[in-house]
Short mmCIF file of C-alpha atoms in Angstrom, two decimals:
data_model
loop_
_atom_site.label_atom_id
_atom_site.label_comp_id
_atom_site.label_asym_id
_atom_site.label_seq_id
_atom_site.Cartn_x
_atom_site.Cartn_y
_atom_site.Cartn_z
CA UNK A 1 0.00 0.00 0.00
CA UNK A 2 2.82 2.11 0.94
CA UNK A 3 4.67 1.45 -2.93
CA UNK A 4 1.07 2.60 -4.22
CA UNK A 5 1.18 5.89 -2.64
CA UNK A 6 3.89 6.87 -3.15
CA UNK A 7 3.96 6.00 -6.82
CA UNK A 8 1.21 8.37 -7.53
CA UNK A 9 3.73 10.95 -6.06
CA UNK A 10 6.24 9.71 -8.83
CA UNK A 11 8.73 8.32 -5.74
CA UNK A 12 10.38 5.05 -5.61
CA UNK A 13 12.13 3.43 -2.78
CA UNK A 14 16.11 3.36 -3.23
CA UNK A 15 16.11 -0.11 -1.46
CA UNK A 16 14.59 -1.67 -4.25
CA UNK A 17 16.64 -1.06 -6.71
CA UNK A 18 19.63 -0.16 -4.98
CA UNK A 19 21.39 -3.24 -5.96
CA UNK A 20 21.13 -2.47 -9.83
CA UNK A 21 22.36 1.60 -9.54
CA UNK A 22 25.48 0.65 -7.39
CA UNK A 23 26.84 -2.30 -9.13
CA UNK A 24 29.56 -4.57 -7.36
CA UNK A 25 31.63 -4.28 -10.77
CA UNK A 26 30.87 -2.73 -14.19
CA UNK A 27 27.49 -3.79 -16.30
CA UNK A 28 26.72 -3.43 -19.40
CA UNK A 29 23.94 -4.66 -22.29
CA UNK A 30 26.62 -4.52 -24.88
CA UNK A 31 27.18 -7.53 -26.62
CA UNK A 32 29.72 -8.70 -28.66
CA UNK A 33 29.28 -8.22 -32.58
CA UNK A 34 31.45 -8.36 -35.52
CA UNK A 35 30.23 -6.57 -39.18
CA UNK A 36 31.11 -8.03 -42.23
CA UNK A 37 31.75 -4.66 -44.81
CA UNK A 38 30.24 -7.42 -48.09
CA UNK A 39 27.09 -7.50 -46.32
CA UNK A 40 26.61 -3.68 -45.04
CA UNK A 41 27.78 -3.02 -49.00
CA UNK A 42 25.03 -4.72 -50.32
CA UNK A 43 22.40 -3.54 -48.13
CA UNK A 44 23.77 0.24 -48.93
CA UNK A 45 23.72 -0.42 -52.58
CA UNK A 46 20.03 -1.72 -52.57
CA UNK A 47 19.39 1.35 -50.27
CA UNK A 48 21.06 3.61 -53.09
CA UNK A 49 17.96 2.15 -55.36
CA UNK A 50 14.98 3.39 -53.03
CA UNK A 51 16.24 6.82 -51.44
CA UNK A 52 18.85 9.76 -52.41
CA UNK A 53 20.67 11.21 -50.33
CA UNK A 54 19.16 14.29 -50.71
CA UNK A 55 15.64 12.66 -49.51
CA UNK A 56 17.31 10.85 -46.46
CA UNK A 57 19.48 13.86 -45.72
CA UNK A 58 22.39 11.12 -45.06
CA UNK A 59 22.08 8.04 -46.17
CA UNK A 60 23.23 5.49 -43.33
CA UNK A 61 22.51 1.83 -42.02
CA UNK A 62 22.81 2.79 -38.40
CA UNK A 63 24.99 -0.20 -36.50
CA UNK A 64 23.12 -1.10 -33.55
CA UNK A 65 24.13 -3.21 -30.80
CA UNK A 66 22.63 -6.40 -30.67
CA UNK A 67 22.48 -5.81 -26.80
CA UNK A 68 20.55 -2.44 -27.55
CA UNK A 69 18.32 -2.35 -30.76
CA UNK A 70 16.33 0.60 -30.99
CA UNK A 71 18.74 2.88 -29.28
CA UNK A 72 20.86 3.79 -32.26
CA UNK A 73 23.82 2.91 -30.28
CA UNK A 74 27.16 0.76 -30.89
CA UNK A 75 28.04 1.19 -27.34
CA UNK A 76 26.38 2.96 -24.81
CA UNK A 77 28.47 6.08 -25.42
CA UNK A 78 28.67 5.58 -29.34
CA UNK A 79 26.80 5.62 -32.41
CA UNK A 80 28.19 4.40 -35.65
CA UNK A 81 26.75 3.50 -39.02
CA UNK A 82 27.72 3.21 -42.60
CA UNK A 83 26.83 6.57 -44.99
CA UNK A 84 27.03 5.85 -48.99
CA UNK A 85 27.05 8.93 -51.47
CA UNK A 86 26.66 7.69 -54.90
CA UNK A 87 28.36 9.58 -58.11
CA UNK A 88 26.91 13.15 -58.59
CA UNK A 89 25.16 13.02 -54.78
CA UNK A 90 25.41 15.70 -52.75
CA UNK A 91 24.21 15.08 -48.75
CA UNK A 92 23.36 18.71 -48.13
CA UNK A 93 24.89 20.99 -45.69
CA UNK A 94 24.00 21.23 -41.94
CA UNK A 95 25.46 21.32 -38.62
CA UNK A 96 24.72 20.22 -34.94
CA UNK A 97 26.19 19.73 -31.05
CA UNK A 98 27.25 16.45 -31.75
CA UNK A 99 30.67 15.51 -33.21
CA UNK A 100 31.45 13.63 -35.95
CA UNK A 101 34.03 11.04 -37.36
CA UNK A 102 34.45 9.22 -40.70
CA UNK A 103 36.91 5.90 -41.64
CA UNK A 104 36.90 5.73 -45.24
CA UNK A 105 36.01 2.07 -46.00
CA UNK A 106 35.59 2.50 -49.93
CA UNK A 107 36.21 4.56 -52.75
CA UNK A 108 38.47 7.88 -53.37
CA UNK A 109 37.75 11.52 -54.39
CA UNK A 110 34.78 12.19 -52.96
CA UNK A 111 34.72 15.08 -50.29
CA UNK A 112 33.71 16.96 -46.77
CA UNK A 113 32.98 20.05 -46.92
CA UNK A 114 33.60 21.84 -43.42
CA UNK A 115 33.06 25.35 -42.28
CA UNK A 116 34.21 26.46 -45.61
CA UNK A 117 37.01 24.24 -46.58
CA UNK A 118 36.90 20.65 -48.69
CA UNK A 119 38.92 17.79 -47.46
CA UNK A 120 39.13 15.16 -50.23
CA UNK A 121 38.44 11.68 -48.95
CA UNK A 122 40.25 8.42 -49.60
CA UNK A 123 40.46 4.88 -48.86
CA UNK A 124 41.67 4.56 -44.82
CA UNK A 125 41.29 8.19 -44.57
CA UNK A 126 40.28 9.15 -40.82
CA UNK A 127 38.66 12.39 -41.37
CA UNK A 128 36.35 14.58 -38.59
CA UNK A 129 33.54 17.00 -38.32
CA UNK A 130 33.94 19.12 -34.81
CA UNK A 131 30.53 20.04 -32.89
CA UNK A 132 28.52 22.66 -34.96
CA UNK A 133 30.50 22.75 -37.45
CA UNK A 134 28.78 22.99 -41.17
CA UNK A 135 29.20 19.96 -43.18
CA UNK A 136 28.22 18.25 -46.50
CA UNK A 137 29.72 15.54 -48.44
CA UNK A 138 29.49 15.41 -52.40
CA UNK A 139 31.03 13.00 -55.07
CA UNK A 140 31.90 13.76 -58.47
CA UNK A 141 33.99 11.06 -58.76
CA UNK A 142 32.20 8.07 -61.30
CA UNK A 143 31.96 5.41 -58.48
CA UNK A 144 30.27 5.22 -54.87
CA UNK A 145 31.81 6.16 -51.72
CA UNK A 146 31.17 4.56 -48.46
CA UNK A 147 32.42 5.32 -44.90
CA UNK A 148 31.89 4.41 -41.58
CA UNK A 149 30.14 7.23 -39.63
CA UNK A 150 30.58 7.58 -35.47
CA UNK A 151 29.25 10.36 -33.54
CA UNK A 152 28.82 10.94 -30.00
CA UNK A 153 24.78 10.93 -29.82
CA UNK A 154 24.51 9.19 -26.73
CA UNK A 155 26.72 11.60 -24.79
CA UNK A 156 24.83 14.61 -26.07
CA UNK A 157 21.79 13.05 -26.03
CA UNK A 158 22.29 12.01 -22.28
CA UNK A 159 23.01 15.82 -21.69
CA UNK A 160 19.89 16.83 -23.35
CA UNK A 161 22.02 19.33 -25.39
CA UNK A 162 20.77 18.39 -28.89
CA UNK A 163 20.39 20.81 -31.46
CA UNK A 164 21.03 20.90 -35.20
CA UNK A 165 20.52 23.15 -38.41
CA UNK A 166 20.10 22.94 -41.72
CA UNK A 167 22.05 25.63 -43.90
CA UNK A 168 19.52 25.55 -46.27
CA UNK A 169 21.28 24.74 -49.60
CA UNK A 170 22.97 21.71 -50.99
CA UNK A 171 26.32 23.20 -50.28
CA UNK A 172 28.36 25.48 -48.28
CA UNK A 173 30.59 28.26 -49.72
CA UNK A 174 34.10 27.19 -49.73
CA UNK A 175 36.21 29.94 -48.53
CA UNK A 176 39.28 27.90 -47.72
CA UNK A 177 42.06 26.46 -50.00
CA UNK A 178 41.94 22.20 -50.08
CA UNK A 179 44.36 21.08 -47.77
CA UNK A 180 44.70 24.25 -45.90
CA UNK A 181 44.21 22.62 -42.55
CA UNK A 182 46.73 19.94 -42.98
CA UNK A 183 49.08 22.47 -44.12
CA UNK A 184 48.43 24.67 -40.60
CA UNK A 185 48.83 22.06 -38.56
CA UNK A 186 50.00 18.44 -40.11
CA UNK A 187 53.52 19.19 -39.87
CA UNK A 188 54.27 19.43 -36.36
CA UNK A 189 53.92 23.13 -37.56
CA UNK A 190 51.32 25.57 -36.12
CA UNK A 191 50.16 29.33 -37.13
CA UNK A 192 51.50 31.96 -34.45
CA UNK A 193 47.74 32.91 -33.70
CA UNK A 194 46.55 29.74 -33.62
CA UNK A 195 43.48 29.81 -31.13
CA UNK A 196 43.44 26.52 -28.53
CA UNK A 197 40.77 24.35 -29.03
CA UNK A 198 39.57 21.02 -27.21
CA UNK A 199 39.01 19.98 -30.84
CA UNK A 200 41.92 19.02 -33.62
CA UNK A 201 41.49 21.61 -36.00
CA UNK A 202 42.96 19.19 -38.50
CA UNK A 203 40.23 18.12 -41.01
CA UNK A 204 42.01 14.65 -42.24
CA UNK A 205 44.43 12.20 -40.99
CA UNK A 206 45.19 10.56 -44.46
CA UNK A 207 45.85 7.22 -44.36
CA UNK A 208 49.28 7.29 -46.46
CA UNK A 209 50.68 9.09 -43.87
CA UNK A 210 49.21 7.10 -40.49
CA UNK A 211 50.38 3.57 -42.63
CA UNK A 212 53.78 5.08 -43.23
CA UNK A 213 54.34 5.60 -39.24
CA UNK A 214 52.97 2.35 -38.67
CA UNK A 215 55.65 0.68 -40.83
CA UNK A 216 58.39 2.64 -39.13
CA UNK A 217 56.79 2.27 -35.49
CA UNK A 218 56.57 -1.70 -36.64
CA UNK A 219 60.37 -1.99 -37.93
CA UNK A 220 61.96 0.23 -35.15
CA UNK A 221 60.18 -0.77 -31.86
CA UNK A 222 58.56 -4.64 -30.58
CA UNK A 223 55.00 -5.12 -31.00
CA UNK A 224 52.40 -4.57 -27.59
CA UNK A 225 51.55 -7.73 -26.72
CA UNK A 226 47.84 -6.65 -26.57
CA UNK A 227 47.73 -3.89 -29.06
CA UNK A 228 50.66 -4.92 -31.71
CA UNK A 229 51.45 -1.68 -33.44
CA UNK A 230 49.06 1.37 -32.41
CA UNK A 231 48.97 4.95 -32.45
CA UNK A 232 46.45 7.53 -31.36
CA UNK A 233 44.93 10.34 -33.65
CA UNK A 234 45.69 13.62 -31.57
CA UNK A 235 45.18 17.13 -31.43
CA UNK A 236 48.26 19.08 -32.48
CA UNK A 237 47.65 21.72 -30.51
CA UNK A 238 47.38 20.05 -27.08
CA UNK A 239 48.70 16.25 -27.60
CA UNK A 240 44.68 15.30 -26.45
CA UNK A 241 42.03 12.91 -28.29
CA UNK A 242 41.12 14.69 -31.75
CA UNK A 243 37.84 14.52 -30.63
CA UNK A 244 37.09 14.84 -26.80
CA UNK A 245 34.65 12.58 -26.64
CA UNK A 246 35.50 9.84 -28.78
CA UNK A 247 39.01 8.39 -28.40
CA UNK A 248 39.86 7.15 -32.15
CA UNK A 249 43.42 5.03 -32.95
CA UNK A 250 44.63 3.39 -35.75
CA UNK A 251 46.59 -0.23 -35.26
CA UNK A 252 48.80 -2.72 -37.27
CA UNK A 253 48.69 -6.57 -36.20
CA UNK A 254 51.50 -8.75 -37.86
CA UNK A 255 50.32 -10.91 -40.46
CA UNK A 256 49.24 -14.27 -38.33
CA UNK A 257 49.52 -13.26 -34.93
CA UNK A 258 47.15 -13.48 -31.71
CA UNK A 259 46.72 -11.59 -29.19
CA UNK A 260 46.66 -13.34 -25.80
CA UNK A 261 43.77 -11.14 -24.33
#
């Protein structure tokens, strides 16, 4: 009787359900899942038949946790899915609170277009799009482009800080040179004025360059036992996560090995 009234007050008792708010050791519904690229391909391609990108805005097979369908979520923190831009697409230009990544998976020459300046995107590419920052993606290239998209909905979601805009047209003006970030800030190099930022301010990590200092990390230092070869995509202008709230790496395993964990 006493649960009753209180309900209708919108109260519940702690000592009920103590026991799964204080956990003994870390829970989680995440489950275990591996994605095969041939399949997600094939269900993008038949997508690319039934809706543009225009019409969906982006294009994207969401990847959901088996441990949490319906939530849009990888991981609890994460969402990821897979975005396809066919030849001639455009995804038009918008912006919102939550940050963005991209791992090119297939195809090279499309582009990202952010706050003003294209980044041209190729295979293994590692490429980001900070918090309200304007973004589209286009492809004038004769073949589709598919990436793997992770942003951190959850986290901004769980804040209740959500909010998003669309610029209107298909897209932005580009008022930057291509390549002018990397050429700020990819050479352990830095403009004198250069503002801090919790954010890399570097638009792509391209993947020629992150292979070639895998191979040299591989032939001048002993594999992690865990990790074999890995390195972390930073900031350059404070050594911290490119994105804050997303920690992103690339890694090398030797060719037949397992790790013991």
């Amino acid at each position: 009787a006493f649960y009753d009234r209180i309900d209708k007050q919108h109260m519940t008792p702690l000592w009920n359900v103590l026991g799964d708010l204080v956990t003994p050791e870390p829970r989680s519904g995440c489950q275990p899942f591996a994605w095969r690229f041939d399949e997600i391909r094939a269900a993008m391609v038949e997508a690319g038949g039934l809706i543009t990108a225009k019409e969906a805005e982006r294009r994207v097979l969401i990847l959901e946790n088996p441990g949490l369908r319906g939530q849009s979520k990888i991981t609890t923190s994460m969402y990821a899915g897979v975005q396809l831009v066919l030849p001639g697409e455009v995804a038009p230009a918008h912006r919102h609170t939550q940050s963005a990544l991209r791992f090119v998976l297939e195809g090279e020459g499309a582009h990202t277009a952010v706050n003003g300046e294209k980044t041209m995107m190729r295979y293994g590419d590692f490429v980001i799009t900070p918090h309200m920052a304007w973004h589209d993606h286009g492809n004038e290239t004769d073949a589709p482009m598919f990436w793997l998209d992770g942003l951190d909905i959850p986290v901004v979601s769980f804040l209740d800080a959500s909010f998003a805009d669309g610029l209107g047209e298909d897209a932005q003006p580009i008022t930057r040179p291509t390549g002018q970030s990397l050429a700020e800030f990819g050479n352990n190099l830095m403009p004198d004025n250069a503002e801090r930022s919790i954010v890399s301010p570097l638009l792509n990590y391209p993947y020629d360059r992150s292979r070639e200092s895998l191979e040299a990390l591989r032939r001048g230092a002993d594999p992690d036992p865990c990790h074999g070869w890995k390195l972390r995509y930073t900031n350059p202008l404070d050594g911290g996560d490119a994105i804050p709230t997303m920690g992103t790496a690339i890694q090398l395993l030797g060719a037949g090995s397992t790790t013991p964990f």
